[in-house]
Amino acid sequence: MDILLSISIALFAGLMMTRVIKPFGLPAVTGYLVAGILIGPYCLGQLGNLLGITGLGFTSMEYVERFGVISDVALGFIAFSIGNEFRLSSLKKTGRQATIIGIIQALVATIFVDIALCILSLILGEEIFPMSAAITLGAIAAATAPAATLMVVRQYKAKGPLTDLLLPIVALDDAVGLVIFAVSFGISKAMVSGKVDIVSIIVNPIVEIVLSIVLGIVMGIAFSETEKFFHSRSKRLSVSVTYVILTVAITMIKFNIGPVTVGTSPLLTCMMLGTVFCNICESSEELMERVDRWTTPLFALFFVISGAELELSVFRSAAIVGVGIVFVLVRSLGKIVGAATSAKATGCNHTIVKYLGITLLPQAGVALGMTVSAMQLGEFEGGLIRNIVLFAVLIYELVGPLLTKIALTKAGEIIPEERKSSKVLNAPKQ
């Protein structure tokens, strides 16, 4: 009962908060995140503890983690939707530009953060801010969150050259970030242990990327073949939902063969599932639209839970806040400079050069996932990295969607329109 109560309160709070923020012109994503903070362990959850009502809010971070399966499934559907942007007809136009920009902007962000934080480490000293933590944070800077970007694009029905280029870049960012993190994290581990682990630096990321692509292709082909057995819209939608959830479930399987970790990336695999499906299934556009409508409440719940997961306690440490501010500012500069430079080099128009970098700032799930691996550096280094990333995610999740909306609006790809109620739209003509 307490879980169902928490889910219903989370959805209701998220929906109501979108009404509160609407007059301020903020994206719905921001409303969901704020609602999550308000019903999270630091606000309504605390009241629930005092009154002894378990489901009144998210009473603790451990309680929030019980809803992890919802976040996993939501991210799977987000990645599946982004896979729709990799239709061959679109890739012929933007594929080369998206690939080059996706790689360069991630590398520039990493280099900028590495330089800034390594200098900070030399100033503060190893005992306060270790060099290994600085290098690991540089790698984490490459990651971009696709969820918030996709939600803003959907909400405002953004269309145009910038949007067409943005979504493939966000999708590619997962693979690029994975490789950069593996290399940088391998260097950090070598600094701590004194041993260079070639398997972690080279073999594991290659295995994960290749297996993710292969699994996505296999599941995409199976999905397309299964879909042919059904003709009603409801059953075909059910098949779509089944395959995305099944793919997410399979990506949870990880095991070791000697020193090699065998596993797949949920985001990368589900993106490939969507990519293969939308390129070989004739009715993929219709099905994708239906899945998008079905997942709307799921995404709302995902962002409310994400808001509840934001760790407000990081503000208690002046050191974390200080390093976090440097991380946020330098990473933002790196993303903007990297995107602008590479966009200009690949012949993109002035609007894309000017605004693309701003749309790449959101950061969340992938970065937090990397902090789990960072705990291998040790309790002190790992905890430091996690808290700095939590601070950055808090800032980026609240500000990033708004900046994305502003950039797309300035680029002329979000056209403000007067919204009318369904009663007005469906009223009989006089």
Short mmCIF file of C-alpha atoms in Angstrom, two decimals:
data_model
loop_
_atom_site.label_atom_id
_atom_site.label_comp_id
_atom_site.label_asym_id
_atom_site.label_seq_id
_atom_site.Cartn_x
_atom_site.Cartn_y
_atom_site.Cartn_z
CA MET A 1 0.00 0.00 0.00
CA ASP A 2 2.77 2.47 0.93
CA ILE A 3 4.43 2.02 -2.49
CA LEU A 4 1.17 2.67 -4.36
CA LEU A 5 0.49 5.69 -2.15
CA SER A 6 3.98 7.06 -2.85
CA ILE A 7 3.56 6.58 -6.61
CA SER A 8 0.18 8.32 -6.66
CA ILE A 9 1.46 11.22 -4.51
CA ALA A 10 4.55 11.52 -6.73
CA LEU A 11 2.48 11.71 -9.92
CA PHE A 12 -0.06 14.11 -8.42
CA ALA A 13 2.68 16.37 -7.00
CA GLY A 14 4.51 16.39 -10.34
CA LEU A 15 1.39 17.30 -12.30
CA MET A 16 0.39 20.05 -9.87
CA MET A 17 3.89 21.52 -9.88
CA THR A 18 3.79 21.85 -13.68
CA ARG A 19 0.77 24.14 -13.19
CA VAL A 20 2.64 26.19 -10.58
CA ILE A 21 5.68 26.80 -12.80
CA LYS A 22 3.76 27.33 -16.05
CA PRO A 23 3.33 31.12 -15.57
CA PHE A 24 7.12 31.39 -15.27
CA GLY A 25 7.67 29.71 -18.65
CA LEU A 26 9.62 26.80 -17.14
CA PRO A 27 9.62 23.34 -18.80
CA ALA A 28 7.49 20.59 -17.25
CA VAL A 29 10.68 18.64 -16.47
CA THR A 30 11.68 21.31 -13.96
CA GLY A 31 8.28 21.03 -12.29
CA TYR A 32 8.64 17.27 -11.91
CA LEU A 33 12.12 17.63 -10.43
CA VAL A 34 11.01 20.31 -7.95
CA ALA A 35 8.04 18.15 -6.97
CA GLY A 36 10.45 15.29 -6.30
CA ILE A 37 12.56 17.48 -4.03
CA LEU A 38 9.46 18.64 -2.13
CA ILE A 39 8.14 15.12 -1.47
CA GLY A 40 11.66 13.72 -0.99
CA PRO A 41 13.57 12.78 2.17
CA TYR A 42 14.44 16.41 2.98
CA CYS A 43 10.88 17.84 2.89
CA LEU A 44 7.58 15.92 2.94
CA GLY A 45 9.45 12.68 3.59
CA GLN A 46 10.69 14.13 6.88
CA LEU A 47 7.12 14.99 7.83
CA GLY A 48 6.08 11.44 6.97
CA ASN A 49 8.73 10.13 9.35
CA LEU A 50 7.52 12.42 12.14
CA LEU A 51 3.88 11.41 11.67
CA GLY A 52 4.72 7.76 11.09
CA ILE A 53 3.05 7.69 7.65
CA THR A 54 5.33 5.66 5.39
CA GLY A 55 3.80 6.51 2.02
CA LEU A 56 3.28 10.24 2.62
CA GLY A 57 6.56 11.04 0.86
CA PHE A 58 9.92 9.48 0.11
CA THR A 59 11.08 9.10 3.70
CA SER A 60 14.72 8.16 3.01
CA MET A 61 17.17 7.63 0.17
CA GLU A 62 16.88 3.88 0.81
CA TYR A 63 13.12 4.16 0.29
CA VAL A 64 13.64 6.08 -2.97
CA GLU A 65 15.94 3.30 -4.20
CA ARG A 66 12.99 0.89 -3.99
CA PHE A 67 11.60 2.63 -7.06
CA GLY A 68 14.79 2.05 -9.05
CA VAL A 69 13.04 -0.36 -11.44
CA ILE A 70 10.77 2.50 -12.58
CA SER A 71 13.80 4.64 -13.40
CA ASP A 72 15.48 1.76 -15.23
CA VAL A 73 12.42 1.11 -17.39
CA ALA A 74 11.87 4.83 -18.06
CA LEU A 75 15.48 5.26 -19.23
CA GLY A 76 15.00 2.25 -21.50
CA PHE A 77 12.00 3.89 -23.18
CA ILE A 78 13.85 7.22 -23.42
CA ALA A 79 16.76 5.51 -25.19
CA PHE A 80 14.31 3.60 -27.41
CA SER A 81 12.66 6.88 -28.45
CA ILE A 82 16.02 8.49 -29.23
CA GLY A 83 16.81 5.50 -31.45
CA ASN A 84 14.06 6.82 -33.72
CA GLU A 85 16.40 9.71 -34.59
CA PHE A 86 18.80 7.30 -36.32
CA ARG A 87 16.69 6.62 -39.37
CA LEU A 88 18.94 6.14 -42.39
CA SER A 89 17.17 8.94 -44.24
CA SER A 90 18.12 11.36 -41.45
CA LEU A 91 21.63 9.99 -40.93
CA LYS A 92 22.49 10.70 -44.57
CA LYS A 93 21.99 14.38 -43.78
CA THR A 94 23.34 14.70 -40.23
CA GLY A 95 25.24 11.47 -39.45
CA ARG A 96 28.73 12.78 -40.20
CA GLN A 97 28.18 16.07 -38.36
CA ALA A 98 26.57 14.37 -35.34
CA THR A 99 29.44 11.87 -35.03
CA ILE A 100 32.21 14.47 -35.21
CA ILE A 101 30.47 16.93 -32.89
CA GLY A 102 29.50 14.16 -30.43
CA ILE A 103 33.12 13.05 -30.05
CA ILE A 104 34.78 16.48 -30.01
CA GLN A 105 32.42 18.20 -27.54
CA ALA A 106 32.84 15.31 -25.09
CA LEU A 107 36.64 15.37 -25.40
CA VAL A 108 36.85 19.16 -25.01
CA ALA A 109 34.65 19.09 -21.89
CA THR A 110 36.88 16.38 -20.40
CA ILE A 111 40.10 18.26 -21.20
CA PHE A 112 38.76 21.54 -19.78
CA VAL A 113 37.63 19.93 -16.52
CA ASP A 114 40.83 17.86 -16.23
CA ILE A 115 43.01 20.96 -16.52
CA ALA A 116 40.94 23.06 -14.10
CA LEU A 117 40.55 20.36 -11.44
CA CYS A 118 44.16 19.18 -11.66
CA ILE A 119 45.28 22.77 -11.00
CA LEU A 120 42.82 22.88 -8.09
CA SER A 121 44.27 19.61 -6.77
CA LEU A 122 47.78 21.09 -6.83
CA ILE A 123 46.54 24.17 -4.95
CA LEU A 124 44.48 22.32 -2.31
CA GLY A 125 46.80 19.34 -1.93
CA GLU A 126 46.31 15.58 -2.31
CA GLU A 127 44.91 15.19 1.20
CA ILE A 128 41.97 17.51 0.41
CA PHE A 129 41.38 16.92 -3.31
CA PRO A 130 43.37 14.00 -4.83
CA MET A 131 44.57 14.14 -8.43
CA SER A 132 42.89 10.78 -9.12
CA ALA A 133 39.51 12.33 -8.22
CA ALA A 134 40.21 15.28 -10.53
CA ILE A 135 40.96 13.02 -13.52
CA THR A 136 37.89 10.85 -12.88
CA LEU A 137 35.64 13.91 -12.67
CA GLY A 138 37.06 15.08 -15.99
CA ALA A 139 35.83 11.86 -17.59
CA ILE A 140 32.40 12.15 -15.96
CA ALA A 141 32.11 15.66 -17.45
CA ALA A 142 31.73 14.09 -20.90
CA ALA A 143 28.37 12.50 -20.05
CA THR A 144 25.13 14.22 -21.08
CA ALA A 145 21.63 13.25 -19.90
CA PRO A 146 19.31 12.39 -22.82
CA ALA A 147 16.13 12.30 -20.71
CA ALA A 148 15.71 16.00 -19.94
CA THR A 149 16.62 17.03 -23.49
CA LEU A 150 14.12 14.60 -25.03
CA MET A 151 11.34 15.76 -22.70
CA VAL A 152 11.88 19.43 -23.59
CA VAL A 153 11.90 18.61 -27.31
CA ARG A 154 8.68 16.62 -26.91
CA GLN A 155 6.85 19.11 -24.73
CA TYR A 156 7.43 22.04 -27.06
CA LYS A 157 7.38 19.99 -30.28
CA ALA A 158 10.72 21.47 -31.30
CA LYS A 159 11.55 21.05 -34.97
CA GLY A 160 14.45 22.23 -37.09
CA PRO A 161 18.13 21.66 -37.97
CA LEU A 162 19.34 22.12 -34.37
CA THR A 163 16.86 19.59 -32.98
CA ASP A 164 17.64 17.12 -35.79
CA LEU A 165 21.33 17.30 -34.87
CA LEU A 166 20.88 17.48 -31.10
CA LEU A 167 19.15 14.15 -30.45
CA PRO A 168 21.68 11.95 -32.34
CA ILE A 169 24.53 13.75 -30.55
CA VAL A 170 22.92 13.13 -27.15
CA ALA A 171 22.52 9.48 -28.13
CA LEU A 172 26.15 9.11 -29.24
CA ASP A 173 27.31 10.79 -26.05
CA ASP A 174 26.67 7.63 -24.04
CA ALA A 175 29.12 5.56 -26.07
CA VAL A 176 31.73 8.33 -26.23
CA GLY A 177 31.44 9.01 -22.50
CA LEU A 178 31.82 5.31 -21.73
CA VAL A 179 35.14 5.10 -23.59
CA ILE A 180 36.50 8.36 -22.11
CA PHE A 181 35.54 7.28 -18.60
CA ALA A 182 37.15 3.86 -19.00
CA VAL A 183 40.48 5.39 -20.08
CA SER A 184 40.52 8.18 -17.46
CA PHE A 185 39.31 5.92 -14.67
CA GLY A 186 41.99 3.38 -15.58
CA ILE A 187 44.62 6.13 -15.21
CA SER A 188 43.13 7.16 -11.85
CA LYS A 189 43.22 3.57 -10.57
CA ALA A 190 46.84 3.25 -11.69
CA MET A 191 47.70 6.41 -9.72
CA VAL A 192 46.09 4.96 -6.58
CA SER A 193 47.31 1.36 -6.86
CA GLY A 194 50.53 1.84 -8.84
CA LYS A 195 49.38 -0.77 -11.40
CA VAL A 196 48.13 -0.19 -14.96
CA ASP A 197 45.04 -2.30 -15.75
CA ILE A 198 44.85 -2.63 -19.54
CA VAL A 199 41.70 -4.76 -19.30
CA SER A 200 39.75 -2.00 -17.53
CA ILE A 201 41.07 0.74 -19.80
CA ILE A 202 40.67 -0.93 -23.20
CA VAL A 203 39.00 -4.36 -23.16
CA ASN A 204 35.97 -3.78 -20.89
CA PRO A 205 34.60 -0.67 -22.66
CA ILE A 206 35.06 -2.28 -26.09
CA VAL A 207 33.28 -5.44 -24.91
CA GLU A 208 30.41 -3.42 -23.42
CA ILE A 209 29.90 -1.27 -26.54
CA VAL A 210 30.12 -4.19 -28.99
CA LEU A 211 27.80 -6.41 -26.95
CA SER A 212 25.32 -3.54 -26.54
CA ILE A 213 25.21 -2.99 -30.29
CA VAL A 214 24.86 -6.71 -31.05
CA LEU A 215 22.13 -7.24 -28.43
CA GLY A 216 20.25 -4.16 -29.67
CA ILE A 217 20.38 -5.43 -33.27
CA VAL A 218 19.17 -8.90 -32.28
CA MET A 219 16.32 -7.54 -30.16
CA GLY A 220 15.38 -5.03 -32.88
CA ILE A 221 15.11 -7.77 -35.52
CA ALA A 222 13.13 -10.02 -33.15
CA PHE A 223 10.82 -7.11 -32.29
CA SER A 224 10.14 -6.37 -35.96
CA GLU A 225 9.40 -10.03 -36.73
CA THR A 226 7.14 -10.47 -33.70
CA GLU A 227 5.18 -7.32 -34.54
CA LYS A 228 4.08 -8.92 -37.84
CA PHE A 229 1.93 -11.49 -35.99
CA PHE A 230 -0.35 -8.79 -34.56
CA HIS A 231 -2.64 -6.35 -36.32
CA SER A 232 -4.64 -4.55 -33.64
CA ARG A 233 -3.14 -1.32 -32.36
CA SER A 234 -3.42 -2.34 -28.70
CA LYS A 235 -1.57 -5.64 -29.17
CA ARG A 236 1.18 -4.05 -31.26
CA LEU A 237 1.65 -1.43 -28.54
CA SER A 238 1.85 -4.26 -25.99
CA VAL A 239 4.55 -5.96 -28.08
CA SER A 240 6.51 -2.70 -28.18
CA VAL A 241 6.35 -2.27 -24.41
CA THR A 242 7.27 -5.93 -23.89
CA TYR A 243 10.42 -5.73 -26.00
CA VAL A 244 11.70 -2.54 -24.39
CA ILE A 245 11.20 -3.94 -20.86
CA LEU A 246 12.72 -7.29 -21.91
CA THR A 247 15.77 -5.53 -23.35
CA VAL A 248 16.24 -3.50 -20.16
CA ALA A 249 16.00 -6.72 -18.13
CA ILE A 250 18.65 -8.48 -20.23
CA THR A 251 21.05 -5.54 -19.88
CA MET A 252 20.96 -6.04 -16.10
CA ILE A 253 22.85 -9.32 -16.53
CA LYS A 254 26.57 -8.88 -15.87
CA PHE A 255 29.28 -11.44 -15.10
CA ASN A 256 33.04 -11.86 -15.29
CA ILE A 257 35.12 -14.11 -17.51
CA GLY A 258 38.51 -13.91 -15.88
CA PRO A 259 39.45 -10.22 -15.64
CA VAL A 260 36.94 -9.22 -18.36
CA THR A 261 33.53 -7.88 -17.33
CA VAL A 262 30.78 -9.06 -19.68
CA GLY A 263 27.80 -6.72 -19.70
CA THR A 264 25.84 -4.24 -21.77
CA SER A 265 24.77 -0.60 -21.44
CA PRO A 266 20.96 -0.21 -21.04
CA LEU A 267 20.96 3.16 -22.82
CA LEU A 268 23.13 2.04 -25.73
CA THR A 269 21.26 -1.26 -26.18
CA CYS A 270 17.78 0.32 -26.13
CA MET A 271 18.95 3.03 -28.54
CA MET A 272 20.12 0.33 -30.94
CA LEU A 273 16.80 -1.52 -30.43
CA GLY A 274 14.92 1.62 -31.50
CA THR A 275 17.34 2.31 -34.37
CA VAL A 276 17.02 -1.17 -35.90
CA PHE A 277 13.26 -1.28 -35.40
CA CYS A 278 12.58 2.13 -36.98
CA ASN A 279 14.72 1.25 -40.02
CA ILE A 280 13.27 -2.20 -40.85
CA CYS A 281 9.65 -1.97 -39.71
CA GLU A 282 7.28 -0.24 -42.16
CA SER A 283 4.83 0.83 -39.44
CA SER A 284 7.53 1.97 -37.00
CA GLU A 285 6.54 5.67 -37.07
CA GLU A 286 2.99 4.91 -35.99
CA LEU A 287 4.14 2.55 -33.25
CA MET A 288 6.77 5.00 -31.99
CA GLU A 289 4.11 7.69 -31.67
CA ARG A 290 1.86 5.35 -29.68
CA VAL A 291 4.71 4.34 -27.36
CA ASP A 292 5.52 8.02 -26.81
CA ARG A 293 1.95 8.71 -25.68
CA TRP A 294 1.90 5.62 -23.44
CA THR A 295 5.14 6.57 -21.68
CA THR A 296 4.15 10.15 -20.75
CA PRO A 297 3.10 9.35 -17.14
CA LEU A 298 6.07 6.97 -16.79
CA PHE A 299 8.49 9.77 -17.70
CA ALA A 300 6.73 12.17 -15.31
CA LEU A 301 7.16 9.65 -12.48
CA PHE A 302 10.80 9.10 -13.50
CA PHE A 303 11.64 12.79 -13.14
CA VAL A 304 9.81 13.11 -9.82
CA ILE A 305 11.83 10.16 -8.50
CA SER A 306 14.98 11.76 -9.93
CA GLY A 307 14.16 14.93 -7.98
CA ALA A 308 13.70 12.92 -4.79
CA GLU A 309 17.12 11.33 -5.36
CA LEU A 310 18.91 14.69 -5.42
CA GLU A 311 21.14 14.84 -2.36
CA LEU A 312 20.65 18.25 -0.74
CA SER A 313 23.10 17.41 2.04
CA VAL A 314 26.01 18.18 -0.31
CA PHE A 315 25.44 21.88 0.44
CA ARG A 316 26.74 21.33 3.98
CA SER A 317 30.34 21.04 2.78
CA ALA A 318 32.02 24.25 1.59
CA ALA A 319 34.73 22.21 -0.16
CA ILE A 320 32.18 20.17 -2.14
CA VAL A 321 30.28 23.32 -3.11
CA GLY A 322 33.49 25.08 -4.17
CA VAL A 323 34.81 22.23 -6.32
CA GLY A 324 31.27 21.60 -7.60
CA ILE A 325 30.94 25.19 -8.81
CA VAL A 326 34.27 24.94 -10.65
CA PHE A 327 33.17 21.62 -12.17
CA VAL A 328 29.82 23.02 -13.36
CA LEU A 329 31.28 26.22 -14.83
CA VAL A 330 34.26 24.62 -16.57
CA ARG A 331 32.24 21.66 -17.90
CA SER A 332 29.64 24.07 -19.29
CA LEU A 333 32.37 26.10 -20.97
CA GLY A 334 33.90 22.93 -22.41
CA LYS A 335 30.59 21.70 -23.82
CA ILE A 336 29.79 25.09 -25.38
CA VAL A 337 33.27 25.64 -26.85
CA GLY A 338 33.59 22.03 -28.04
CA ALA A 339 30.17 22.03 -29.69
CA ALA A 340 30.64 25.44 -31.31
CA THR A 341 34.13 24.64 -32.66
CA SER A 342 33.19 21.24 -34.08
CA ALA A 343 29.86 22.52 -35.47
CA LYS A 344 31.65 25.32 -37.28
CA ALA A 345 34.30 22.90 -38.60
CA THR A 346 31.64 20.56 -40.01
CA GLY A 347 29.82 23.35 -41.86
CA CYS A 348 26.80 23.81 -39.58
CA ASN A 349 24.87 27.06 -39.82
CA HIS A 350 25.42 29.98 -37.45
CA THR A 351 22.36 29.15 -35.31
CA ILE A 352 23.61 25.62 -34.56
CA VAL A 353 27.13 26.89 -33.82
CA LYS A 354 25.72 29.44 -31.38
CA TYR A 355 23.14 27.37 -29.48
CA LEU A 356 24.05 23.68 -29.71
CA GLY A 357 26.44 23.65 -26.74
CA ILE A 358 23.81 25.07 -24.37
CA THR A 359 21.46 22.19 -25.15
CA LEU A 360 24.14 19.64 -24.15
CA LEU A 361 24.49 20.78 -20.52
CA PRO A 362 21.95 18.51 -18.68
CA GLN A 363 23.61 15.71 -16.73
CA ALA A 364 22.11 12.96 -14.57
CA GLY A 365 21.82 9.17 -14.67
CA VAL A 366 24.88 8.20 -16.71
CA ALA A 367 27.14 10.45 -14.62
CA LEU A 368 25.74 9.03 -11.37
CA GLY A 369 26.28 5.52 -12.71
CA MET A 370 29.94 6.35 -13.26
CA THR A 371 30.28 7.42 -9.62
CA VAL A 372 29.43 3.85 -8.58
CA SER A 373 32.54 2.62 -10.41
CA ALA A 374 34.52 5.51 -8.90
CA MET A 375 34.08 3.96 -5.43
CA GLN A 376 36.83 1.49 -6.46
CA LEU A 377 39.35 4.31 -5.90
CA GLY A 378 38.67 4.17 -2.18
CA GLU A 379 36.07 5.41 0.28
CA PHE A 380 37.49 8.93 0.48
CA GLU A 381 38.09 9.50 -3.24
CA GLY A 382 34.89 7.73 -4.29
CA GLY A 383 32.74 9.59 -1.78
CA LEU A 384 34.28 12.91 -2.83
CA ILE A 385 33.60 12.24 -6.51
CA ARG A 386 30.01 11.16 -5.83
CA ASN A 387 29.20 14.25 -3.75
CA ILE A 388 30.67 16.64 -6.34
CA VAL A 389 28.71 14.93 -9.13
CA LEU A 390 25.53 15.01 -6.99
CA PHE A 391 26.00 18.76 -6.55
CA ALA A 392 26.51 19.21 -10.31
CA VAL A 393 23.51 17.03 -11.16
CA LEU A 394 21.32 19.06 -8.80
CA ILE A 395 22.30 22.27 -10.61
CA TYR A 396 22.15 20.83 -14.12
CA GLU A 397 18.82 19.07 -13.66
CA LEU A 398 17.11 22.20 -12.38
CA VAL A 399 18.71 24.69 -14.79
CA GLY A 400 19.53 22.51 -17.81
CA PRO A 401 15.96 21.99 -19.16
CA LEU A 402 15.27 25.73 -19.00
CA LEU A 403 18.50 26.53 -20.86
CA THR A 404 17.63 23.91 -23.48
CA LYS A 405 14.21 25.50 -23.95
CA ILE A 406 15.74 28.99 -24.25
CA ALA A 407 18.35 27.81 -26.77
CA LEU A 408 15.78 26.03 -28.96
CA THR A 409 13.47 29.05 -28.76
CA LYS A 410 16.28 31.45 -29.74
CA ALA A 411 17.10 29.11 -32.61
CA GLY A 412 13.51 29.45 -33.82
CA GLU A 413 12.70 25.76 -33.32
CA ILE A 414 10.16 26.25 -30.52
CA ILE A 415 7.29 28.40 -31.70
CA PRO A 416 5.16 29.81 -28.84
CA GLU A 417 1.52 29.07 -29.45
CA GLU A 418 -1.68 29.76 -27.60
CA ARG A 419 -2.85 26.55 -25.94
CA LYS A 420 -6.57 25.82 -26.04
CA SER A 421 -8.51 23.36 -23.96
CA SER A 422 -9.97 20.20 -25.49
CA LYS A 423 -13.47 21.67 -25.01
CA VAL A 424 -12.56 24.59 -27.27
CA LEU A 425 -10.81 22.44 -29.86
CA ASN A 426 -13.68 19.93 -30.02
CA ALA A 427 -16.50 22.47 -29.93
CA PRO A 428 -18.89 22.26 -32.92
CA LYS A 429 -18.39 24.95 -35.52
CA GLN A 430 -21.15 27.59 -35.75
#
